[in-house]
PDB file of C-alpha atoms and ligand atoms in Angstrom:
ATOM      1  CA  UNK P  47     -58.345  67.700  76.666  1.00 98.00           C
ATOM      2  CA  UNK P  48     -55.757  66.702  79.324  1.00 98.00           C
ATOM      3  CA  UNK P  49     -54.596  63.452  79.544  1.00 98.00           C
ATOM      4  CA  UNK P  50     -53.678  61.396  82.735  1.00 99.00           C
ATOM      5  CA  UNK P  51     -52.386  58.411  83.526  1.00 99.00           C
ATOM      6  CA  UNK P  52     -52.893  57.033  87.290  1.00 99.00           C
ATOM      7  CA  UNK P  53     -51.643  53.578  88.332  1.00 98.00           C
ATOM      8  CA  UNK P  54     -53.275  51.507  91.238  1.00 98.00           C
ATOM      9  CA  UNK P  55     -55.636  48.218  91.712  1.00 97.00           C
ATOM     10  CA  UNK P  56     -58.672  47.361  90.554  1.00 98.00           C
ATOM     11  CA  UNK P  57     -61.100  46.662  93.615  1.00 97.00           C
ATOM     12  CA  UNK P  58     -64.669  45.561  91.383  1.00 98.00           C
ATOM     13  CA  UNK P  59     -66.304  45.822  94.878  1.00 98.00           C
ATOM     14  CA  UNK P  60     -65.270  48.691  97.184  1.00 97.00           C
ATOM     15  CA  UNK P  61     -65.321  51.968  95.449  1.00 98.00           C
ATOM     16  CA  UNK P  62     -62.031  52.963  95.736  1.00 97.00           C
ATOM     17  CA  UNK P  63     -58.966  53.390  93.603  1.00 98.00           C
ATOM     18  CA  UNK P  64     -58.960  53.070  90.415  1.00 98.00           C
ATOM     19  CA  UNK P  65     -63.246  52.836  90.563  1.00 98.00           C
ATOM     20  CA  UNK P  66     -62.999  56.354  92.142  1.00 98.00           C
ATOM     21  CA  UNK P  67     -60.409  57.773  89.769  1.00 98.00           C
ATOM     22  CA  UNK P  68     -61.814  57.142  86.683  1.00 98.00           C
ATOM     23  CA  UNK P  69     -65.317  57.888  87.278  1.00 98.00           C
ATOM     24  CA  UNK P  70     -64.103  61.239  88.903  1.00 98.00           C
ATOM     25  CA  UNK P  71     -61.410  62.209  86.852  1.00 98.00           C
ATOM     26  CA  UNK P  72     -63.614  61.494  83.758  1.00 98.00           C
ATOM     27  CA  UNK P  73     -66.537  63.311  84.798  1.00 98.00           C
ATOM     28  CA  UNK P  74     -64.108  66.512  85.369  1.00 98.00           C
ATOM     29  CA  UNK P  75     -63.195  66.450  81.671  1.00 98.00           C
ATOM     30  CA  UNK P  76     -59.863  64.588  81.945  1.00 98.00           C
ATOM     31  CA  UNK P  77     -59.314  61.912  79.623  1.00 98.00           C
ATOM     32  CA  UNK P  78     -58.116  58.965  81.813  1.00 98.00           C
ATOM     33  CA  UNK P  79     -55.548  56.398  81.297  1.00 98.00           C
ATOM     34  CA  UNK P  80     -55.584  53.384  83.895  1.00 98.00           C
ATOM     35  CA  UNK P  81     -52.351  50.935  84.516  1.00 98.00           C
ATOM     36  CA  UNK P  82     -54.097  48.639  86.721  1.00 98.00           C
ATOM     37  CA  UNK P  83     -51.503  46.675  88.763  1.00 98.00           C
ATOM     38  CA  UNK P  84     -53.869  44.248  90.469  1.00 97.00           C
ATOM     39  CA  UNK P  85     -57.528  42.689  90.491  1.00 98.00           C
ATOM     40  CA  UNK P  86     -59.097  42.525  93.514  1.00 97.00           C
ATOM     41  CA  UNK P  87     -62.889  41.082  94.422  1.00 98.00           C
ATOM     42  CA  UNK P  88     -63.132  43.872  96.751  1.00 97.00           C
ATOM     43  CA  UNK P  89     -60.941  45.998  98.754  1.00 94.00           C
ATOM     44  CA  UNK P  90     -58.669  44.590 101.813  1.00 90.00           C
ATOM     45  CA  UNK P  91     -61.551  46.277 104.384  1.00 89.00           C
ATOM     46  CA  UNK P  92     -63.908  43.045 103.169  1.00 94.00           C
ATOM     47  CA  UNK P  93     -62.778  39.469 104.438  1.00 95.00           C
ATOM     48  CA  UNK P  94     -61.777  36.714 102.134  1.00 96.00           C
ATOM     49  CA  UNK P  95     -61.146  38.800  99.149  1.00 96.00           C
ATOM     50  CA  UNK P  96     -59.230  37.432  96.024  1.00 97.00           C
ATOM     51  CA  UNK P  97     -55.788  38.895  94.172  1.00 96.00           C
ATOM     52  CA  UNK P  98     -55.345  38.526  90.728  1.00 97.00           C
ATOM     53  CA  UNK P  99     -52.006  39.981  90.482  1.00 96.00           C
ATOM     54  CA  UNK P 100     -50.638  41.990  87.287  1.00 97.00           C
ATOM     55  CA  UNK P 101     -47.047  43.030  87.904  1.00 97.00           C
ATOM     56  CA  UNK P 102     -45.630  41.251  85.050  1.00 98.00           C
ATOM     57  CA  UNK P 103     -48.106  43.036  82.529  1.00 98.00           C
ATOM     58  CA  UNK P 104     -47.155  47.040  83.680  1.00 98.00           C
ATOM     59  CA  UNK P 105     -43.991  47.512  81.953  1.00 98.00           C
ATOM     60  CA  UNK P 106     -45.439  45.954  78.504  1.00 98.00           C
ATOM     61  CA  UNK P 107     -48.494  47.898  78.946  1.00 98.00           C
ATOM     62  CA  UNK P 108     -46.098  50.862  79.175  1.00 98.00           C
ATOM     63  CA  UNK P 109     -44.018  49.839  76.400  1.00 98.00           C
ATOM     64  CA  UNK P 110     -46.786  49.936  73.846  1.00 98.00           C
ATOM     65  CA  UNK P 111     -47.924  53.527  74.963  1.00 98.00           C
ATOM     66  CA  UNK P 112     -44.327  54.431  74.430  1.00 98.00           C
ATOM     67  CA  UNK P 113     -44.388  53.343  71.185  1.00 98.00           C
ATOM     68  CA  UNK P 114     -47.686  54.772  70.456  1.00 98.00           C
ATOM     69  CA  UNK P 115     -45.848  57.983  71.551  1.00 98.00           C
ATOM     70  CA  UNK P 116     -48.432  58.618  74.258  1.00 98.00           C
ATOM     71  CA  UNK P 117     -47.908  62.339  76.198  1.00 98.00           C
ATOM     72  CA  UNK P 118     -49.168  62.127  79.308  1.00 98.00           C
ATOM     73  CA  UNK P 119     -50.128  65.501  81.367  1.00 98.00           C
ATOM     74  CA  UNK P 120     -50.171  63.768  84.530  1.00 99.00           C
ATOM     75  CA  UNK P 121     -49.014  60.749  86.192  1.00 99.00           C
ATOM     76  CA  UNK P 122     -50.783  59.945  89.559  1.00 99.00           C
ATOM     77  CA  UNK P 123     -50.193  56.801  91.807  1.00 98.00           C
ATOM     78  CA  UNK P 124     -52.334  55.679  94.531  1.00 98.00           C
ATOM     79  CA  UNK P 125     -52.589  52.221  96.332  1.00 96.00           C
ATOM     80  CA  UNK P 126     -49.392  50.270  94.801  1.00 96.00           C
ATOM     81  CA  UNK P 127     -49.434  46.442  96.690  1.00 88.00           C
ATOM     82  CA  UNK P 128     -45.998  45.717  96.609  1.00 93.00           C
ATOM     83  CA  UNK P 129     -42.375  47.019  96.521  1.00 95.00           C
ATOM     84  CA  UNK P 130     -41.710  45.929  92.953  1.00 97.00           C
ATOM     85  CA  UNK P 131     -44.788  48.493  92.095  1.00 97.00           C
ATOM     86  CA  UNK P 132     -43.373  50.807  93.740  1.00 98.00           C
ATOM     87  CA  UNK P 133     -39.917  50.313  90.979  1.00 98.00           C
ATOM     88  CA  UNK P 134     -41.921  49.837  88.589  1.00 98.00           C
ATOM     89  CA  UNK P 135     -44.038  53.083  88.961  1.00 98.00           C
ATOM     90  CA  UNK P 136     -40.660  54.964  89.215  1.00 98.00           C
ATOM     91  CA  UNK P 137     -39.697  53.223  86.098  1.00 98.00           C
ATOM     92  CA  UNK P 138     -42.963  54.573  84.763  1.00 98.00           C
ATOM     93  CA  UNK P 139     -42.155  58.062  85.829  1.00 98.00           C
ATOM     94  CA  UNK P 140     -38.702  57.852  84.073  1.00 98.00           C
ATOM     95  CA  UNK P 141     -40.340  56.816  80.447  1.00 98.00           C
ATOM     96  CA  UNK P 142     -43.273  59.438  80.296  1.00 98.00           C
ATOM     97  CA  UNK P 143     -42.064  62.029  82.435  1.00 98.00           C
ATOM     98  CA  UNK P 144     -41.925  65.590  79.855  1.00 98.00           C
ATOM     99  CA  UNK P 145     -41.408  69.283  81.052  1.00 97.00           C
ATOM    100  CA  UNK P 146     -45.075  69.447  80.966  1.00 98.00           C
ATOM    101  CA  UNK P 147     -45.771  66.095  83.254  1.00 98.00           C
ATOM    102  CA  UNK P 148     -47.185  66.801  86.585  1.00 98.00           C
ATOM    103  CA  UNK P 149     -46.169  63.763  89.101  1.00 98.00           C
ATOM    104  CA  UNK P 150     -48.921  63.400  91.876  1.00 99.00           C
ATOM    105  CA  UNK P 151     -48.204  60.872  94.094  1.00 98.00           C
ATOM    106  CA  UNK P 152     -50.785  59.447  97.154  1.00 98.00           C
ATOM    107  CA  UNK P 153     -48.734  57.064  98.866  1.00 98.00           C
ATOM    108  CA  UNK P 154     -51.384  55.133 100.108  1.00 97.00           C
ATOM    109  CA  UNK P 155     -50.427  52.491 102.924  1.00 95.00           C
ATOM    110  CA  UNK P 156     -52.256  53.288 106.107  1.00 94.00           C
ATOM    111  CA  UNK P 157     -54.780  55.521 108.495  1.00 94.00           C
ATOM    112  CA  UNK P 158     -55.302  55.921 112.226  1.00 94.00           C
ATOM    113  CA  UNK P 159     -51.402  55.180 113.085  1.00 97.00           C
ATOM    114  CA  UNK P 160     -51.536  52.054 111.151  1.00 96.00           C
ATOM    115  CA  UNK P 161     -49.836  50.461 108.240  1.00 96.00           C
ATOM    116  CA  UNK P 162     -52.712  48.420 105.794  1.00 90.00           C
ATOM    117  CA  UNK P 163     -52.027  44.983 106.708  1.00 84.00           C
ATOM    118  CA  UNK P 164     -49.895  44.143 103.408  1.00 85.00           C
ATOM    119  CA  UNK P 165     -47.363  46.940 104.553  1.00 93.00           C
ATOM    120  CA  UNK P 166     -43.839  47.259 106.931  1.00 95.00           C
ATOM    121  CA  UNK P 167     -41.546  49.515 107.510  1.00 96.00           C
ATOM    122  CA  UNK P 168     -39.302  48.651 104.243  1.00 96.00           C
ATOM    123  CA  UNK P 169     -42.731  49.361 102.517  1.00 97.00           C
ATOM    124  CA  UNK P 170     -42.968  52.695 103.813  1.00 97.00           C
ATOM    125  CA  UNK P 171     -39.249  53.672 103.200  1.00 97.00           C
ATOM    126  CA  UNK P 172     -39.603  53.029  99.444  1.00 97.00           C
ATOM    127  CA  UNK P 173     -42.758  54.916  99.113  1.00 97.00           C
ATOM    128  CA  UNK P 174     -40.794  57.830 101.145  1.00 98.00           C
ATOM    129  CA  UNK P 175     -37.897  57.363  98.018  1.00 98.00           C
ATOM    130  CA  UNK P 176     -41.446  57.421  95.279  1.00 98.00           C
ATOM    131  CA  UNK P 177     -41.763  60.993  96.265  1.00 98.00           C
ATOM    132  CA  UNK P 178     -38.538  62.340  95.743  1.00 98.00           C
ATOM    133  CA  UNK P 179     -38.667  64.803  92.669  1.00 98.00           C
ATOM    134  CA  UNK P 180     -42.183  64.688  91.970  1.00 98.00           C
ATOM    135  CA  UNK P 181     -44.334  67.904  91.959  1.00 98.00           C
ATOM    136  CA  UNK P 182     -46.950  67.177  94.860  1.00 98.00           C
ATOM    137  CA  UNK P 183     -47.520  64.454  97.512  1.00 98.00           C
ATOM    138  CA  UNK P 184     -50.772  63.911  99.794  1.00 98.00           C
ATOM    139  CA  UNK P 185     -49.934  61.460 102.515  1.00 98.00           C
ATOM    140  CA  UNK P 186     -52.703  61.752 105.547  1.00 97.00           C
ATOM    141  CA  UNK P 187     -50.174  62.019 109.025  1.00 98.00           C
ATOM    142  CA  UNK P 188     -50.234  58.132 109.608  1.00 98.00           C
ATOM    143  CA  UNK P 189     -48.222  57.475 106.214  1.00 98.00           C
ATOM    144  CA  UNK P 190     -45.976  60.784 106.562  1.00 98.00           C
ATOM    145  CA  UNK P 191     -45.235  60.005 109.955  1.00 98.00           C
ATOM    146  CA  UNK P 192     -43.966  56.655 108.656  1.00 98.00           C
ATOM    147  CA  UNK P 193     -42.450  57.642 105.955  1.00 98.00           C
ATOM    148  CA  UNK P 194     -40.033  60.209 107.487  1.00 98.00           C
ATOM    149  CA  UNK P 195     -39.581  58.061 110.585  1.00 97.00           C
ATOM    150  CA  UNK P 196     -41.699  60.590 113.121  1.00 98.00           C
ATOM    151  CA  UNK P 197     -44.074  59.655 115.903  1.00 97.00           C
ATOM    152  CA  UNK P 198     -47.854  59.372 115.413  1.00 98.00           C
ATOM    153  CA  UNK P 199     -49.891  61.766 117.436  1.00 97.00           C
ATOM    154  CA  UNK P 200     -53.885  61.342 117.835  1.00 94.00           C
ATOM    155  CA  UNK P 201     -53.858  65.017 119.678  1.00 95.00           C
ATOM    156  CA  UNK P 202     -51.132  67.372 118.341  1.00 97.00           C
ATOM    157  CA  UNK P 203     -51.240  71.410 117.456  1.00 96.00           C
ATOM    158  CA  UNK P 204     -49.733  73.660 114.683  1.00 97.00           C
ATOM    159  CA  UNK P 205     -46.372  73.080 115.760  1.00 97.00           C
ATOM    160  CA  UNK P 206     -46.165  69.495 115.079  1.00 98.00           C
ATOM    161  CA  UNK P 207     -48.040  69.661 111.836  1.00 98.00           C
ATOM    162  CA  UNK P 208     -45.701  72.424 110.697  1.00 98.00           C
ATOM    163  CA  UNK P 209     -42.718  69.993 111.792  1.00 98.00           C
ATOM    164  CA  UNK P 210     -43.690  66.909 110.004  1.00 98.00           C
ATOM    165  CA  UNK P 211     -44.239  69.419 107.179  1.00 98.00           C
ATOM    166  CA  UNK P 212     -41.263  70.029 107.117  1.00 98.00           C
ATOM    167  CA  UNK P 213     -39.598  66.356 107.212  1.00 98.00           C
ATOM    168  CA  UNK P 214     -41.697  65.207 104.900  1.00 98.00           C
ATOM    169  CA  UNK P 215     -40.623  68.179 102.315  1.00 98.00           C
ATOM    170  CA  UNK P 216     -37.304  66.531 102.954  1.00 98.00           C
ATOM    171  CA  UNK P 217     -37.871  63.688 101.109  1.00 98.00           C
ATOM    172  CA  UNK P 218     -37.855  65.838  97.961  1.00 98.00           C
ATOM    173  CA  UNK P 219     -41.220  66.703  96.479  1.00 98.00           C
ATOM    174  CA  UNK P 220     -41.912  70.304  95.273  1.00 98.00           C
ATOM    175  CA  UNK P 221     -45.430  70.906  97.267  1.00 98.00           C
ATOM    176  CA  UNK P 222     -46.273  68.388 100.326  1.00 98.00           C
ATOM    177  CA  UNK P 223     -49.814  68.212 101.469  1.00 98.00           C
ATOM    178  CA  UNK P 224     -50.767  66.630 104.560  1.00 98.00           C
ATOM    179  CA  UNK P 225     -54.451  65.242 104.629  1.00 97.00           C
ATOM    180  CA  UNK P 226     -56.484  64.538 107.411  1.00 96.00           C
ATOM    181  CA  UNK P 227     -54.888  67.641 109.836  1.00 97.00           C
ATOM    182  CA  UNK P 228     -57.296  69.205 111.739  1.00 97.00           C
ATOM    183  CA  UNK P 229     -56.085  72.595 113.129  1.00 96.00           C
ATOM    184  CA  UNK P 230     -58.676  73.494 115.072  1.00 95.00           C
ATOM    185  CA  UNK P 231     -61.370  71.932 117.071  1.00 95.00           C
ATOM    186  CA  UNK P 232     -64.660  70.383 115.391  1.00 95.00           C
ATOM    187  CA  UNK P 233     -61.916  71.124 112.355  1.00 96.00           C
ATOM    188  CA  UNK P 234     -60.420  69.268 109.735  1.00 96.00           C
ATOM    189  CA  UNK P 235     -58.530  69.336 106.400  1.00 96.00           C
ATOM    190  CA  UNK P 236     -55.442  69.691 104.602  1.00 97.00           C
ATOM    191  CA  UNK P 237     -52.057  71.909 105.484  1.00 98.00           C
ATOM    192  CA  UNK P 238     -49.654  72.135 102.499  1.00 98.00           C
ATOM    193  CA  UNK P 239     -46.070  73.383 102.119  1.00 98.00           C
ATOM    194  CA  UNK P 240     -44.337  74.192  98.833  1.00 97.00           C
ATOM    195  CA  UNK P 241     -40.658  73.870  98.740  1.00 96.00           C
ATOM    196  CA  UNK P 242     -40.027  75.897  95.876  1.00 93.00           C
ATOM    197  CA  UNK P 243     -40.781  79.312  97.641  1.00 95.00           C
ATOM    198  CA  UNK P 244     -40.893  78.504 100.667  1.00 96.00           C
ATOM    199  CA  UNK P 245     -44.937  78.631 101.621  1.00 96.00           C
ATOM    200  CA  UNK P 246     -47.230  77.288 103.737  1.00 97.00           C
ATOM    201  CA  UNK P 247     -51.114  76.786 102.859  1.00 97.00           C
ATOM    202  CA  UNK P 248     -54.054  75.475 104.846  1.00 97.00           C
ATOM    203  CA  UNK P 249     -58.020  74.751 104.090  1.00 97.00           C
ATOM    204  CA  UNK P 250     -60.097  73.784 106.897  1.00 97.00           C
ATOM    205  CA  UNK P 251     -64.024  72.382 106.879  1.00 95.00           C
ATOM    206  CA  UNK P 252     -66.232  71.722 109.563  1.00 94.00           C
ATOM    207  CA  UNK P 253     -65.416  67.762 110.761  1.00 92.00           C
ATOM    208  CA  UNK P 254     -68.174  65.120 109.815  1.00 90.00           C
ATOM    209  CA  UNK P 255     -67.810  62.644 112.070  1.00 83.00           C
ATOM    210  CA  UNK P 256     -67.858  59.390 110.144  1.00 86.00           C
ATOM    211  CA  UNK P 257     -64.860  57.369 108.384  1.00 87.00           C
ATOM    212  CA  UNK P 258     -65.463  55.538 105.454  1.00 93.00           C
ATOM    213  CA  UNK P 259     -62.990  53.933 103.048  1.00 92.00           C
ATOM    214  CA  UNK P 260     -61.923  55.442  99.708  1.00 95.00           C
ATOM    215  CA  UNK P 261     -62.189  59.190 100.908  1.00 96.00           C
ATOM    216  CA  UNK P 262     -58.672  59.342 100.450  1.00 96.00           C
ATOM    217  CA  UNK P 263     -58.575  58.641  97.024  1.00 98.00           C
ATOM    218  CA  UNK P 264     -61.506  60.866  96.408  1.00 98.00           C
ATOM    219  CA  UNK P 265     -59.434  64.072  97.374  1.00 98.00           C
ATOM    220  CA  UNK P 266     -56.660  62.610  95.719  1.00 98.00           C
ATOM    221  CA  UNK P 267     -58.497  62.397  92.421  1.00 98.00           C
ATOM    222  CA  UNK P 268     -60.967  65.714  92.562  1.00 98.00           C
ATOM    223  CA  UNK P 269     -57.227  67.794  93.598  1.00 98.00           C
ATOM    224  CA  UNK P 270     -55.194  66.400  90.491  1.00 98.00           C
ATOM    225  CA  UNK P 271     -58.255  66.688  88.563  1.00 98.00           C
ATOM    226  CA  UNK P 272     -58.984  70.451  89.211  1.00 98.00           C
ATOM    227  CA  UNK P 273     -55.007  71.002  89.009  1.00 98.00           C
ATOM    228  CA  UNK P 274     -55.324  69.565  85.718  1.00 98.00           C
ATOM    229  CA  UNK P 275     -58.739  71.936  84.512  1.00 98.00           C
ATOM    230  CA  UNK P 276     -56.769  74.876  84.991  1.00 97.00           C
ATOM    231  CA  UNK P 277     -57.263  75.827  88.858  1.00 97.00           C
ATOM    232  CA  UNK P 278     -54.111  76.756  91.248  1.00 96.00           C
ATOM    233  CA  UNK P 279     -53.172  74.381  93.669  1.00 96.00           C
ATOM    234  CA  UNK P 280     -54.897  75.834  96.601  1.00 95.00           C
ATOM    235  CA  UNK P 281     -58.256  76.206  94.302  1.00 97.00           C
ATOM    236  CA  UNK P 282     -57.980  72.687  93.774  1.00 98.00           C
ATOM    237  CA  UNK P 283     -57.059  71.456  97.112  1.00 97.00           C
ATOM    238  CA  UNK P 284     -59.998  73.501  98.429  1.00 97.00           C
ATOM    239  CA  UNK P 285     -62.275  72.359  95.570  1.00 98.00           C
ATOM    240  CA  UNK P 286     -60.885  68.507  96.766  1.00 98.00           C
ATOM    241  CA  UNK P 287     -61.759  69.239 100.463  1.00 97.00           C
ATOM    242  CA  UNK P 288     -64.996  70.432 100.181  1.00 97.00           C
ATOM    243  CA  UNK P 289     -66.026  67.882  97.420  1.00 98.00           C
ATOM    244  CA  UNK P 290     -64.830  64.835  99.786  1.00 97.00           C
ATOM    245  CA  UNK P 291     -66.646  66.720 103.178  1.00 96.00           C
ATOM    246  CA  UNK P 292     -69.967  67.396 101.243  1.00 97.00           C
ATOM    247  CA  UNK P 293     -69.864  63.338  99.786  1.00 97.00           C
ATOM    248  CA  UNK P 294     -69.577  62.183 103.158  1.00 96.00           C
ATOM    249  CA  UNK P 295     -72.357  64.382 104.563  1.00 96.00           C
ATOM    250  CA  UNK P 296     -74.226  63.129 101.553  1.00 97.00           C
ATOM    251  CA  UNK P 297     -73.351  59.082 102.517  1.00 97.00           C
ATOM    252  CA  UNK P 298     -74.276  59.735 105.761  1.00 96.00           C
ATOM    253  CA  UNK P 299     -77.818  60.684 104.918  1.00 96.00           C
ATOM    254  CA  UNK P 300     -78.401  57.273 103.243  1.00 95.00           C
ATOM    255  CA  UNK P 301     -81.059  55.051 104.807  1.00 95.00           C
ATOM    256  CA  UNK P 302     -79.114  51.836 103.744  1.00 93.00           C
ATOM    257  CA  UNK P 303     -76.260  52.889 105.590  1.00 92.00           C
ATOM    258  CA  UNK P 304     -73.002  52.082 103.153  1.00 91.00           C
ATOM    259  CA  UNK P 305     -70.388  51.017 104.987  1.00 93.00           C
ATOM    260  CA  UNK P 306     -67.579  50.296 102.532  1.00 94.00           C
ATOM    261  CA  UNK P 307     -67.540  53.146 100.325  1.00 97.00           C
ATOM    262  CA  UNK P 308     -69.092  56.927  99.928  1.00 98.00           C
ATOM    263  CA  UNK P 309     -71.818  58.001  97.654  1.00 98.00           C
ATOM    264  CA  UNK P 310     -69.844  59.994  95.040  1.00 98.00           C
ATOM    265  CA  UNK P 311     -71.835  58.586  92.230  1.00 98.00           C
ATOM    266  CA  UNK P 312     -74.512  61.180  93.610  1.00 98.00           C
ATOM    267  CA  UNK P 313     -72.117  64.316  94.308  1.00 98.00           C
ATOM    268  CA  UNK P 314     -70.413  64.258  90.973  1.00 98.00           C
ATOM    269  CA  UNK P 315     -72.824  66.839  89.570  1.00 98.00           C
ATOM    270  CA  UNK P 316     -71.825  69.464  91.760  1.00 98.00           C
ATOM    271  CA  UNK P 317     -67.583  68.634  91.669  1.00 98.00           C
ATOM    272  CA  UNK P 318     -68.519  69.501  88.204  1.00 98.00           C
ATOM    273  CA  UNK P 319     -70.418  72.381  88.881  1.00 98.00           C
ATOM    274  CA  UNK P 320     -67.503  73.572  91.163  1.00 97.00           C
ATOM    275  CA  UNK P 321     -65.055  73.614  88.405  1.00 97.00           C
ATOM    276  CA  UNK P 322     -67.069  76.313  86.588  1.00 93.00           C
ATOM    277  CA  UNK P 323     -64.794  79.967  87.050  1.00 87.00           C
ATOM    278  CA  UNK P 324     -67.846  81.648  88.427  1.00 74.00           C
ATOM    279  CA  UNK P 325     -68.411  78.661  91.399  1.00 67.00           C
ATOM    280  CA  UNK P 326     -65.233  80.277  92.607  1.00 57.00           C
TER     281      UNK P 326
HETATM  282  O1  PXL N 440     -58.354  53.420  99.349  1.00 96.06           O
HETATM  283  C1  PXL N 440     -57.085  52.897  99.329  1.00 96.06           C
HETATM  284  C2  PXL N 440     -57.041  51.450  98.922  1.00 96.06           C
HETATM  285  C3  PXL N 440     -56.906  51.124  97.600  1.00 96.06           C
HETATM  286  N1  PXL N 440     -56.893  49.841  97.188  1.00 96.06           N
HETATM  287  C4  PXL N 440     -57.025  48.824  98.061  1.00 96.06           C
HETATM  288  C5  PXL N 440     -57.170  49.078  99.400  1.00 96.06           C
HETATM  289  C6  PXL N 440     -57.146  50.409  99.847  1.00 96.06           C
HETATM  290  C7  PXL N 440     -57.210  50.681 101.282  1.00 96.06           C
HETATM  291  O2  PXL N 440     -57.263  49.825 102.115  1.00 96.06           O
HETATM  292  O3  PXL N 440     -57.347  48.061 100.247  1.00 96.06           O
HETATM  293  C8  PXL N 440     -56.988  47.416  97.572  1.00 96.06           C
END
């Protein structure tokens, strides 16, 4: 079984992070290895939440699984709070990284144009440095655009997609995927570009018209998870897609209208079932 370590917060209440990644990542057949770098009450969408923070406790948690001679398969970071995480998570790359070590990086820190409220510009310029040299990255446009410094568009075409594509490749990741990009209208998805030869990619599914919070880390987890049971990158990145479209069509169905977090606990049966060769 494949092994995978992913660092971000604990948010009990909120269905997000590291409560999507493990459930999801688990129920794909990955074993799952958390470095939690904070406890939250909830996520930072709910008012008066509480911060229990655990910086001081990630580099001995590492230090033990380095001398348990842990091999991790993949490494994948999501929602780190602060700009010591971010070191440290680089530091983390550094100890476990082997030839075999996929890096996956989600540098969550905004949507809609917007840095979360914990975030500045310095914030977003060392997550831009956290993606240099890893294998894939999956900002949505607000956190490319600032992490390579470019202008956030609400209505843009091909052209400027294909542009930021290319700036954000620049900060040095093999294979860049921008979420959220809707190419067409009534459209949306992902566009990817890998540096190493040179290719560009797309996957596009009908647009549900809803937002709700942790979808991001959803794709994020059902994309590194497929990558990890064997599938190409563009399976998996089409097996994220329409796993994270088909949950929110799902949520949306729900009488008691959830508003902070998706149904996946209902749609994990059929990620599964998408994983099988013959769902293909
Ligand atoms: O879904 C990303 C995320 C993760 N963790 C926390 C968050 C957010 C987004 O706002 O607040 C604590």
């Amino acid at each position: 079984m494949k092994r995978i370590l992913t660092m971000q917060d604990i948010s009990c209440l909120g269905k997000c992070s590291i409560t999507i990644a493990l459930p999801v990542l688990s129920a794909m057949g990955v074993e799952t290895v958390i470095l939690p770098t904070a406890v939250l009450s909830t996520h930072t969408m709910f008012k008066n939440f509480t911060v229990k923070d655990l910086t001081d406790q990630l580099i001995p948690i590492a230090r033990h699984w380095k001398s348990e001679n842990v091999h991790f398969d993949a490494i994948y970071t999501g929602y780190l709070g602060s700009a010591e995480e971010i070191e440290i998570a680089k530091r983390v790359f550094d100890m476990f990284r082997a030839d075999d070590t996929l890096l996956f990086v989600d540098p969550v820190m905004g949507d809609n144009g917007r840095l979360y409220p914990a975030f500045d510009m310095d914030y977003a310029a060392l997550n831009a440095g956290l993606c240099n040299g890893v294998d894939i990255i999956v900002p949505n446009i607000t956190e490319a655009c600032f992490m390579t410094g470019t202008e956030y568009r609400e209505a843009y075409g091909r052209d400027y997609i294909v542009s930021l594509l290319g700036r954000l490749s620049g900060l040095g990741a093999g294979v860049s995927i921008l979420t959220g990009v809707s190419l067409s209208p009534g459209k949306t998805g992902v566009m990817g570009y890998d540096r190493r030869d040179g290719t560009f990619f797309e996957y596009q599914n009908d647009r549900v018209d809803a937002a709700y919070h942790g979808t991001g880390d959803l794709f994020s987890s059902a994309c590194v998870g497929a990558v990890l049971r064997g599938k190409t990158l563009q399976e998996a990145v089409k097996i994220a897609a329409d796993y994270t479209a088909h949950t929110i069509r799902v949520t949306l169905e729900n009488p008691d209208k959830p508003w902070y977090g998706v149904d996946f606990e209902k749609t994990l049966p059929d990620l599964i079932e998408s994983l099988r060769p013959e769902a293909e």
